[in-house]
Tab-separated table of N, CA, C and O in Angstrom:
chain	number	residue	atom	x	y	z
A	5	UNK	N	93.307	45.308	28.338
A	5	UNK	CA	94.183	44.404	27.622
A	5	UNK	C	93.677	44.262	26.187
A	5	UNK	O	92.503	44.014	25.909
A	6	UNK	N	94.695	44.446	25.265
A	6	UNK	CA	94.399	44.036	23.921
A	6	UNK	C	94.644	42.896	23.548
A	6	UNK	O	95.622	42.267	23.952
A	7	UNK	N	93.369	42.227	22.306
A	7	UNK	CA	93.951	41.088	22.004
A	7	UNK	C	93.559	40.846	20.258
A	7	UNK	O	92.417	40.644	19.845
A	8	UNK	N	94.474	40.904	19.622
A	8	UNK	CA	94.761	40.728	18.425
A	8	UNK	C	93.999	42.219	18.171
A	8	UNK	O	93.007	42.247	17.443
A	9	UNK	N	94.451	43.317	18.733
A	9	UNK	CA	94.077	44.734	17.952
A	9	UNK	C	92.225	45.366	18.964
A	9	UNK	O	91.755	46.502	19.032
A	10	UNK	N	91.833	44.403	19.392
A	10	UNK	CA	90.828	44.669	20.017
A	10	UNK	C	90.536	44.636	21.570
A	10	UNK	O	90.487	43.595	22.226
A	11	UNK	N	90.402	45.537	21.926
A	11	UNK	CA	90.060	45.559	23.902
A	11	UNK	C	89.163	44.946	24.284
A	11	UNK	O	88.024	44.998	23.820
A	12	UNK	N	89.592	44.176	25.315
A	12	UNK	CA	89.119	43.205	26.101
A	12	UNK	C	87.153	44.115	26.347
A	12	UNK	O	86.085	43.526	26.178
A	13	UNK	N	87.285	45.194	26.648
A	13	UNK	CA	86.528	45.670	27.059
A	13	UNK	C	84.813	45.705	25.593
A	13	UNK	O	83.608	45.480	25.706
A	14	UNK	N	85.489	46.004	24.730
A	14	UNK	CA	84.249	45.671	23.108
A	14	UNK	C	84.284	44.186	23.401
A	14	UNK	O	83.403	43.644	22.733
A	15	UNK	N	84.990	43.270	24.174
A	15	UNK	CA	84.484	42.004	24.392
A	15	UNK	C	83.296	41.748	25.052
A	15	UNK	O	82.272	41.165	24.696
A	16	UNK	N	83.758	42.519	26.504
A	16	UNK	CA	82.476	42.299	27.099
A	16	UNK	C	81.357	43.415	26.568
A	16	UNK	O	80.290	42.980	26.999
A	17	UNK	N	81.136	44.455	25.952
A	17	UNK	CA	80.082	44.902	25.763
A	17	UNK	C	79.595	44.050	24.244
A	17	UNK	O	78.529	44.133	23.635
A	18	UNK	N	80.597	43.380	23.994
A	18	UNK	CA	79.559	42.599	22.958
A	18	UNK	C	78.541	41.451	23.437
A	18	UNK	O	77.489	41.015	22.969
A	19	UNK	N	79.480	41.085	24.821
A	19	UNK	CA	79.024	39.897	25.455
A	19	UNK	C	77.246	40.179	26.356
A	19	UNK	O	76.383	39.381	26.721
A	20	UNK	N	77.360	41.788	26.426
A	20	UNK	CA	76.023	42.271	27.045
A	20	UNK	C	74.990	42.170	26.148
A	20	UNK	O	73.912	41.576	26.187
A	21	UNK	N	75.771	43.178	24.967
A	21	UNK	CA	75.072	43.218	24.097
A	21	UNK	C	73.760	42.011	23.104
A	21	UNK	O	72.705	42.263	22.523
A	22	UNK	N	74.707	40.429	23.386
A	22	UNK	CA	74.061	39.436	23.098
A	22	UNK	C	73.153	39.348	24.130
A	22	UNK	O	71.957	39.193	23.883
A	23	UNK	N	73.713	39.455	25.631
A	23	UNK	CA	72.558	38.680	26.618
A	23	UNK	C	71.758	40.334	27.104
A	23	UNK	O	71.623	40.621	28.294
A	24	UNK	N	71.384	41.098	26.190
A	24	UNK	CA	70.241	42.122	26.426
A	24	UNK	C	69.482	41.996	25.297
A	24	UNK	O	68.314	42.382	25.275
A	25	UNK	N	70.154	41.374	24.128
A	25	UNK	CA	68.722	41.382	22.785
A	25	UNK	C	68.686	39.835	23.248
A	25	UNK	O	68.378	39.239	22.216
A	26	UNK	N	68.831	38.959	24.196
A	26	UNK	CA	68.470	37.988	23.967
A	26	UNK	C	66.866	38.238	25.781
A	26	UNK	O	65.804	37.692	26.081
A	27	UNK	N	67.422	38.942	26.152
A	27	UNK	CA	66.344	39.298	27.219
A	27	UNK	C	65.329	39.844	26.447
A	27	UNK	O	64.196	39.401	26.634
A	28	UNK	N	65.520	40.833	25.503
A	28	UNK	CA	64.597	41.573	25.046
A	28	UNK	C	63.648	40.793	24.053
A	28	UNK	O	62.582	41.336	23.762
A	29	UNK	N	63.953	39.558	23.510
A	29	UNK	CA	63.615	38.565	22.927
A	29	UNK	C	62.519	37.977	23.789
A	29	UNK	O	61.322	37.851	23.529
A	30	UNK	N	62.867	37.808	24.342
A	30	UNK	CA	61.847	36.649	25.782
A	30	UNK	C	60.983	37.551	26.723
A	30	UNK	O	60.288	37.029	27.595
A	31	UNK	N	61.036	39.198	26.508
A	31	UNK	CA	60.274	39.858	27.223
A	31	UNK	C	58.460	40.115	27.159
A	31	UNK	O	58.181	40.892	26.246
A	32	UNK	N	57.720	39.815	27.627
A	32	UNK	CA	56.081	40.006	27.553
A	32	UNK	C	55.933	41.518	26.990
A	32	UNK	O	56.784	42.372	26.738
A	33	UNK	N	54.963	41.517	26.921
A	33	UNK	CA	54.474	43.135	26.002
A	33	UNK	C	54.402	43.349	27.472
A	33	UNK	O	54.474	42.597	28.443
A	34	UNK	N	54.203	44.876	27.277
A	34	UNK	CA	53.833	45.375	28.622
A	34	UNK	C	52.550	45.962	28.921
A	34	UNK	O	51.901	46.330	27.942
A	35	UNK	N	52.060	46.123	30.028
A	35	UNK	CA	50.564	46.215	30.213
A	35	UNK	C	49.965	47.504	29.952
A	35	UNK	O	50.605	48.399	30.503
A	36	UNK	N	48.829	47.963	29.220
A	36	UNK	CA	48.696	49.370	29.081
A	36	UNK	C	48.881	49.762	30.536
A	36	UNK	O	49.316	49.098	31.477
A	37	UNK	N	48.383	51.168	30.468
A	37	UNK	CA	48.650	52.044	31.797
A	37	UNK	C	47.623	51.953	32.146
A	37	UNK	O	46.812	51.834	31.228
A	38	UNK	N	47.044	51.950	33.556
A	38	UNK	CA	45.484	51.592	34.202
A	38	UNK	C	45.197	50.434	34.635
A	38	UNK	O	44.431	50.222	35.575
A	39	UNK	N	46.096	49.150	33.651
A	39	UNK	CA	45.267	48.168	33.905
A	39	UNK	C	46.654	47.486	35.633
A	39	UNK	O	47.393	48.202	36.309
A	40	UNK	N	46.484	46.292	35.711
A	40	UNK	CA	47.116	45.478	36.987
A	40	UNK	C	48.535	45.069	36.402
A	40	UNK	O	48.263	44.682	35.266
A	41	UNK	N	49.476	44.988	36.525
A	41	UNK	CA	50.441	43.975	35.410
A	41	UNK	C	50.070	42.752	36.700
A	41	UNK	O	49.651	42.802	37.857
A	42	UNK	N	50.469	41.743	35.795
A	42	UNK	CA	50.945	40.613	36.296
A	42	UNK	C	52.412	40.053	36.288
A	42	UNK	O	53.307	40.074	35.443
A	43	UNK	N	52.312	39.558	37.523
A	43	UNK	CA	53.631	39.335	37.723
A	43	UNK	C	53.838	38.057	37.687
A	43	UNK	O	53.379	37.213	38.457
A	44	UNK	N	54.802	37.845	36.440
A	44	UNK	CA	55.073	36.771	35.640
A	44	UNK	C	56.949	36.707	36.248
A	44	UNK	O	57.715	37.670	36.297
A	45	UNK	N	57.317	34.953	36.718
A	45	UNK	CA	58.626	34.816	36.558
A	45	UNK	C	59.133	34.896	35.523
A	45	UNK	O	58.652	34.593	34.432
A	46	UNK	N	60.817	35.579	35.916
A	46	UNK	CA	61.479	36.269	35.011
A	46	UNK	C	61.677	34.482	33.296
A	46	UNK	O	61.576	33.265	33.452
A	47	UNK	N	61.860	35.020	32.448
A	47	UNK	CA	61.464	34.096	31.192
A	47	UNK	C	63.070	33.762	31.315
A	47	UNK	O	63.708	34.769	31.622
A	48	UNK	N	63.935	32.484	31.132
A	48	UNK	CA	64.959	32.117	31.431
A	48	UNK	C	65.837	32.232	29.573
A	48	UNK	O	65.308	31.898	28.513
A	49	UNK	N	67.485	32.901	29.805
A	49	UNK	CA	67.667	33.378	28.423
A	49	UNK	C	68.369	32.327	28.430
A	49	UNK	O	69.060	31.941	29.373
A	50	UNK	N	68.160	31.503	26.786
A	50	UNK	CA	68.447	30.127	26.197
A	50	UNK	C	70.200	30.769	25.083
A	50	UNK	O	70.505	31.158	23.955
A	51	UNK	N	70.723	30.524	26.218
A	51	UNK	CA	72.159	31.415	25.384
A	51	UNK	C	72.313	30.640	24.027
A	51	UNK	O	72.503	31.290	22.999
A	52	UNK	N	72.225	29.056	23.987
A	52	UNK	CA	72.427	28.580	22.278
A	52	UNK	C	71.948	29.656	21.904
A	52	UNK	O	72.766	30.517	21.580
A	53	UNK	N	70.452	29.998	21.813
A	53	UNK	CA	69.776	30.382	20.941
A	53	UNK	C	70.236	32.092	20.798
A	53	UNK	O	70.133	32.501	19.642
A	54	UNK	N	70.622	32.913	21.607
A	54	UNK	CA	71.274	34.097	21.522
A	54	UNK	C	72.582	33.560	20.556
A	54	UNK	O	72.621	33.528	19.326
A	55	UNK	N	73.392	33.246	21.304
A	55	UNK	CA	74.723	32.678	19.917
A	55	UNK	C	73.806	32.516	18.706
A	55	UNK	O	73.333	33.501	18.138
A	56	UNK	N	73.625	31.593	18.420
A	56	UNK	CA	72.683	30.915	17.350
A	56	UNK	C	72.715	32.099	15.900
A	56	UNK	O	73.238	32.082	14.785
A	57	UNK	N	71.727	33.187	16.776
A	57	UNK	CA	70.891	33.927	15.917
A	57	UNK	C	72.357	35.408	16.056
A	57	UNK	O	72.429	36.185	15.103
A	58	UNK	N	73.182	35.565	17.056
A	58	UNK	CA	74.247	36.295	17.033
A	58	UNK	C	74.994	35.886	15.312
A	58	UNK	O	75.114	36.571	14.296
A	59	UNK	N	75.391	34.387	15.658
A	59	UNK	CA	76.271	34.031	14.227
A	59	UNK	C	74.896	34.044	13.105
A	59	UNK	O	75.675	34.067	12.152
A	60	UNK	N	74.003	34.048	12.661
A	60	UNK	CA	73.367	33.905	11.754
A	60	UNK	C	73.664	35.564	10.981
A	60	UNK	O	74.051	35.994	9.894
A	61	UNK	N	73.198	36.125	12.341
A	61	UNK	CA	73.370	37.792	11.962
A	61	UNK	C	74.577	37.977	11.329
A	61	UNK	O	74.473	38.277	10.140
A	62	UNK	N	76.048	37.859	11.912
A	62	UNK	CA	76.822	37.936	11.252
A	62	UNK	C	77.049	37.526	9.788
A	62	UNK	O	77.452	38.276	8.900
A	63	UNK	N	76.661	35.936	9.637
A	63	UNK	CA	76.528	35.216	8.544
A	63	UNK	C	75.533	36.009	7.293
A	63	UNK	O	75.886	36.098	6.117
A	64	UNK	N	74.258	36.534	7.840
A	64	UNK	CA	73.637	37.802	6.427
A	64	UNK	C	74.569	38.766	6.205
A	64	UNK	O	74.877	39.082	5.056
A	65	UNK	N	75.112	39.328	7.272
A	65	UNK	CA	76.217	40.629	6.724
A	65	UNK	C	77.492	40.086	5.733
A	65	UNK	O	78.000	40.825	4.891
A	66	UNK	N	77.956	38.603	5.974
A	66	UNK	CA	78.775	38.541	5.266
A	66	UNK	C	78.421	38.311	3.533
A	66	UNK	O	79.108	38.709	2.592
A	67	UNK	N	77.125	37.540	3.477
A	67	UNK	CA	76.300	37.001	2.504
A	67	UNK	C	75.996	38.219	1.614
A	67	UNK	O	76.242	38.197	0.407
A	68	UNK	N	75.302	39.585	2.415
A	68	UNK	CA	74.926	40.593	2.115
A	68	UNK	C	75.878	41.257	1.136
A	68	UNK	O	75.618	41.585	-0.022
A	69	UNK	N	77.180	41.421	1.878
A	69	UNK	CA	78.107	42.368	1.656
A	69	UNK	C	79.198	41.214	-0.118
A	69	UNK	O	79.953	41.596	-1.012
A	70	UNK	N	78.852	40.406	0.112
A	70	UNK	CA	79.457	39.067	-0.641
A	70	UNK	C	78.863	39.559	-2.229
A	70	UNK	O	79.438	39.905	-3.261
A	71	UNK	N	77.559	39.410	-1.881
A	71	UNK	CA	76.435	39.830	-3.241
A	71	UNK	C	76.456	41.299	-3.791
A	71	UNK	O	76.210	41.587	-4.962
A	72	UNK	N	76.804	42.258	-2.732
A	72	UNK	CA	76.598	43.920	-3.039
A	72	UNK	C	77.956	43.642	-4.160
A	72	UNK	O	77.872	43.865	-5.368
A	73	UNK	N	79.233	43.096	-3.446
A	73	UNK	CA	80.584	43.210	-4.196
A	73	UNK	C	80.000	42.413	-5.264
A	73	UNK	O	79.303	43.207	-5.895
A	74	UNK	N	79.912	41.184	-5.836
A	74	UNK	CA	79.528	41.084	-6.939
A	74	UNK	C	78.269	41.713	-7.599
A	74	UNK	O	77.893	41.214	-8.660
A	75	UNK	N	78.005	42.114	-7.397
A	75	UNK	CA	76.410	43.073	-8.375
A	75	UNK	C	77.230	44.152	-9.117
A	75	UNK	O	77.033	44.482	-10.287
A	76	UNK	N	78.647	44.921	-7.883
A	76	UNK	CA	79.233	46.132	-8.358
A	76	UNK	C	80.408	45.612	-9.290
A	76	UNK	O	80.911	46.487	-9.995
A	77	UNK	N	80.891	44.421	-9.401
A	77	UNK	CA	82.052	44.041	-10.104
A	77	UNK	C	81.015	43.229	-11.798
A	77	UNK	O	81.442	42.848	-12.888
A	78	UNK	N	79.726	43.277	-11.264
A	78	UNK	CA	78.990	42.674	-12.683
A	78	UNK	C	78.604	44.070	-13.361
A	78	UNK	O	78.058	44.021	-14.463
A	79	UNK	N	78.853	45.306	-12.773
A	79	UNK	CA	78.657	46.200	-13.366
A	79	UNK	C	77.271	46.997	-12.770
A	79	UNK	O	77.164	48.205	-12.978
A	80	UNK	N	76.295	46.317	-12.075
A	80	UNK	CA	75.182	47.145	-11.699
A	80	UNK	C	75.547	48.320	-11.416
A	80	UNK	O	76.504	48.744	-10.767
A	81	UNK	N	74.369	49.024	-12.172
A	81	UNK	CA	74.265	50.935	-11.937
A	81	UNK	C	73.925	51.235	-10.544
A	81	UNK	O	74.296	52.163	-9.827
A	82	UNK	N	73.045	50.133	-10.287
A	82	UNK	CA	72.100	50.705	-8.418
A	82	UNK	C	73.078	50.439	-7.099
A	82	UNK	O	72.903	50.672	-5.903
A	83	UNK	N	74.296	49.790	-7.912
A	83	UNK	CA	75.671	49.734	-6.299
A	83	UNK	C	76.656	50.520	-6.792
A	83	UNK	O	77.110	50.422	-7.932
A	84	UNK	N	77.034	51.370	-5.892
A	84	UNK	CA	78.403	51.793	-5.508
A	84	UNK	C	79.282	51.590	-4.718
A	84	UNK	O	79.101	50.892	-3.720
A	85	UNK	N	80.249	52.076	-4.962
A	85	UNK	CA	81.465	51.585	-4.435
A	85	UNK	C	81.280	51.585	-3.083
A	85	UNK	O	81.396	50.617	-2.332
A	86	UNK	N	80.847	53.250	-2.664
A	86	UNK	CA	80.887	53.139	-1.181
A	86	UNK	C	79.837	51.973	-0.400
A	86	UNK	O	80.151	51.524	0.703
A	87	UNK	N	78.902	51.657	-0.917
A	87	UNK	CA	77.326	50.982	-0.375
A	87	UNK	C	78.496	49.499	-0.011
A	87	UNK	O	78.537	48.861	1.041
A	88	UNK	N	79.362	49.278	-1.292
A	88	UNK	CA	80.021	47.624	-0.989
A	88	UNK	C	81.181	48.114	0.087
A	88	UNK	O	81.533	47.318	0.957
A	89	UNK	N	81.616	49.090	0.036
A	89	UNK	CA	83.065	48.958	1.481
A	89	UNK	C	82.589	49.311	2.520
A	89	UNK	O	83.295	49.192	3.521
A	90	UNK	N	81.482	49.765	2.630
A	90	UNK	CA	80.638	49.825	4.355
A	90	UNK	C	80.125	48.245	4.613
A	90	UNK	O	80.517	47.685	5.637
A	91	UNK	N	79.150	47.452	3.575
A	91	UNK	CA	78.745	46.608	3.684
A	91	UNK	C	80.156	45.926	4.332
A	91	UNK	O	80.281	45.534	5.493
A	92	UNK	N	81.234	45.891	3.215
A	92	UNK	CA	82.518	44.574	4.170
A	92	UNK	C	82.889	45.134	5.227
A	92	UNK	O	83.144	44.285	6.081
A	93	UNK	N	83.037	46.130	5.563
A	93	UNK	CA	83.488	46.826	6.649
A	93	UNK	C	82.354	46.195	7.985
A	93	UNK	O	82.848	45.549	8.909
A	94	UNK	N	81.496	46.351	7.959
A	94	UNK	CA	80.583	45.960	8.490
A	94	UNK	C	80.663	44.320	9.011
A	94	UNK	O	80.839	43.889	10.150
A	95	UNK	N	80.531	43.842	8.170
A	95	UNK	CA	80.639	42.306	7.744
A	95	UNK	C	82.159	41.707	8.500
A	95	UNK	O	82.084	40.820	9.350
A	96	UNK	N	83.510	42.294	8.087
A	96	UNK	CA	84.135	42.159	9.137
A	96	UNK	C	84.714	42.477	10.381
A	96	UNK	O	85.593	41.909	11.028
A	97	UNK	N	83.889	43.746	10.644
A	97	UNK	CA	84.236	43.787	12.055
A	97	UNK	C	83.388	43.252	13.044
A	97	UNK	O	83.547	43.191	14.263
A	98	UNK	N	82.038	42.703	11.994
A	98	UNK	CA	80.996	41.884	12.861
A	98	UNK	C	81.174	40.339	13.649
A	98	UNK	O	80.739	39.809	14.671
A	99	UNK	N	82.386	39.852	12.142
A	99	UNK	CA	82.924	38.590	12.042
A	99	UNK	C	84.423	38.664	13.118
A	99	UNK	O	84.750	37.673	13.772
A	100	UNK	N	85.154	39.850	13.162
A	100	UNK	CA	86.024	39.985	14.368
A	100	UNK	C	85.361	39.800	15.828
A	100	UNK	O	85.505	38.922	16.679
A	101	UNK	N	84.624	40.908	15.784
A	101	UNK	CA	83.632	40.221	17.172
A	101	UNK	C	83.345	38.891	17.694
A	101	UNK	O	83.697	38.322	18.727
A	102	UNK	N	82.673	38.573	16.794
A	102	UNK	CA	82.508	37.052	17.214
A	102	UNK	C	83.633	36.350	17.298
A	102	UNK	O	83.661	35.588	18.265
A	103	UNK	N	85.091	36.349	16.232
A	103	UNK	CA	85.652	35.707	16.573
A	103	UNK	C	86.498	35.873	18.311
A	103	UNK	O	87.176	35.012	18.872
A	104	UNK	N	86.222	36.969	18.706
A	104	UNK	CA	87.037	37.828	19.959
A	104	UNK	C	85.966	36.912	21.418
A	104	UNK	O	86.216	36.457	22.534
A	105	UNK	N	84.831	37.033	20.587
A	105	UNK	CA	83.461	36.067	21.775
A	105	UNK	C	84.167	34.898	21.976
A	105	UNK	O	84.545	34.542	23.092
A	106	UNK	N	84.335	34.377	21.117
A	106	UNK	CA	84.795	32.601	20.838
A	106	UNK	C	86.060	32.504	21.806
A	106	UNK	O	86.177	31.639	22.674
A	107	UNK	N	87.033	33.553	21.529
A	107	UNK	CA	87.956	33.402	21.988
A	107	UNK	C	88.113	33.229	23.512
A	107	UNK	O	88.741	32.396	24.166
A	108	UNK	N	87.153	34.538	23.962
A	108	UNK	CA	86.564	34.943	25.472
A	108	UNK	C	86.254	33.444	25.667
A	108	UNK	O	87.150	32.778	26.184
A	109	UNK	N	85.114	32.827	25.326
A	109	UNK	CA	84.593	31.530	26.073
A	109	UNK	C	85.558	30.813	26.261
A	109	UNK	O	86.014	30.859	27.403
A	110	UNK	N	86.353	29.747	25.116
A	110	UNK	CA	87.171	29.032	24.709
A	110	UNK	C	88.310	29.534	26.785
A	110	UNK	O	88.309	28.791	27.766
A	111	UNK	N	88.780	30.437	26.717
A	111	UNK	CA	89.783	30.866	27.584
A	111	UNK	C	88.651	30.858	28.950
A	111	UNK	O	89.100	30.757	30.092
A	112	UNK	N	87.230	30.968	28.708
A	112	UNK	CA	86.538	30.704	29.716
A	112	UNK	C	86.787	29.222	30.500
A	112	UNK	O	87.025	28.774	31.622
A	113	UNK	N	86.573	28.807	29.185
A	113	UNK	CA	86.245	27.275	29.153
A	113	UNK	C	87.416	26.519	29.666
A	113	UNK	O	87.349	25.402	30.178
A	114	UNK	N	88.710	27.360	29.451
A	114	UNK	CA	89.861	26.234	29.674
A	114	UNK	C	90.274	26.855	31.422
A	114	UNK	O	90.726	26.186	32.352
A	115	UNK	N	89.956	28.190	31.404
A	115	UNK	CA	89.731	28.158	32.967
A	115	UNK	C	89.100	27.428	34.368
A	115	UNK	O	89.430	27.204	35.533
A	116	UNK	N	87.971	27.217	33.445
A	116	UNK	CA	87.187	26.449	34.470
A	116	UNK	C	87.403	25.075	34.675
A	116	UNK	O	86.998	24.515	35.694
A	117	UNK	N	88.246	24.265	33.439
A	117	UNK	CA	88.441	22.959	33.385
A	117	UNK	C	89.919	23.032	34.539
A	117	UNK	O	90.275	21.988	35.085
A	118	UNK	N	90.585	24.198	34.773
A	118	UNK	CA	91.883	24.211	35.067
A	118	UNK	C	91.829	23.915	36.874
A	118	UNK	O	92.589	23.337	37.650
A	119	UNK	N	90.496	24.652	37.032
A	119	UNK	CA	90.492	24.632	38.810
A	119	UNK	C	90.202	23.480	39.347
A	119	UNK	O	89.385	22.714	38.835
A	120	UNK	N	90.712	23.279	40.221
A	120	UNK	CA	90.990	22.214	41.195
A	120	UNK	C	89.556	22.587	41.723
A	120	UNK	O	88.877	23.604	41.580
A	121	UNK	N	89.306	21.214	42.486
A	121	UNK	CA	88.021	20.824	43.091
A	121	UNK	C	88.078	20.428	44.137
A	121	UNK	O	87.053	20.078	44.722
């Protein structure tokens, strides 16, 4: 199913995508080879904090790509054209994503309020 131009499906692999760098975040180093590992319970993933740092990320790409376009419209020699339309390109299909996440929960959210108990 499409929704506003984007498949349901880049929904959920965005939705992995947050809760695997947010595992990979909370993961222990791992033990050289030879020695015992210890076996540590699994570290519990703090989804604010995945969102959190998800929208922040987005928020540098837009910041990023914001500053490249003005440096190239003030005339700087060291930006080109192409360096600023990857940067927005970037910047909004990062900012589509998230808005497609939001959307996912939000329709999560009004599901779960909907079921009977």
């Amino acid at each position: 199913m499409k929704v506003n131009g984007i498949d349901s499906s880049a929904i959920q692999a965005m939705v992995a995508q947050l809760k695997a760098t947010a595992a990979r975040a909370h993961q222990p180093a791992q033990p050289l080879e030879g020695t015992k590992a210890i076996e540590q319970p699994a570290a519990k993933v703090d989804f604010s904090q995945a969102l959190k740092s998800s929208l922040d990320s987005v928020a540098a790409a837009q910041n990023s790509a914001t500053q490249l376009g003005d440096r190239f419209t003030m005339g700087d020699d060291k930006v080109n054209l192409s360096d600023v339309m990857i940067s927005m390109q970037k910047a909004s299909i990062s900012f589509q994503a998230t808005v497609q996440v939001r959307n996912k929960l939000v329709s999560a959210y009004q599901d779960i309020m909907n079921m009977q108990v």
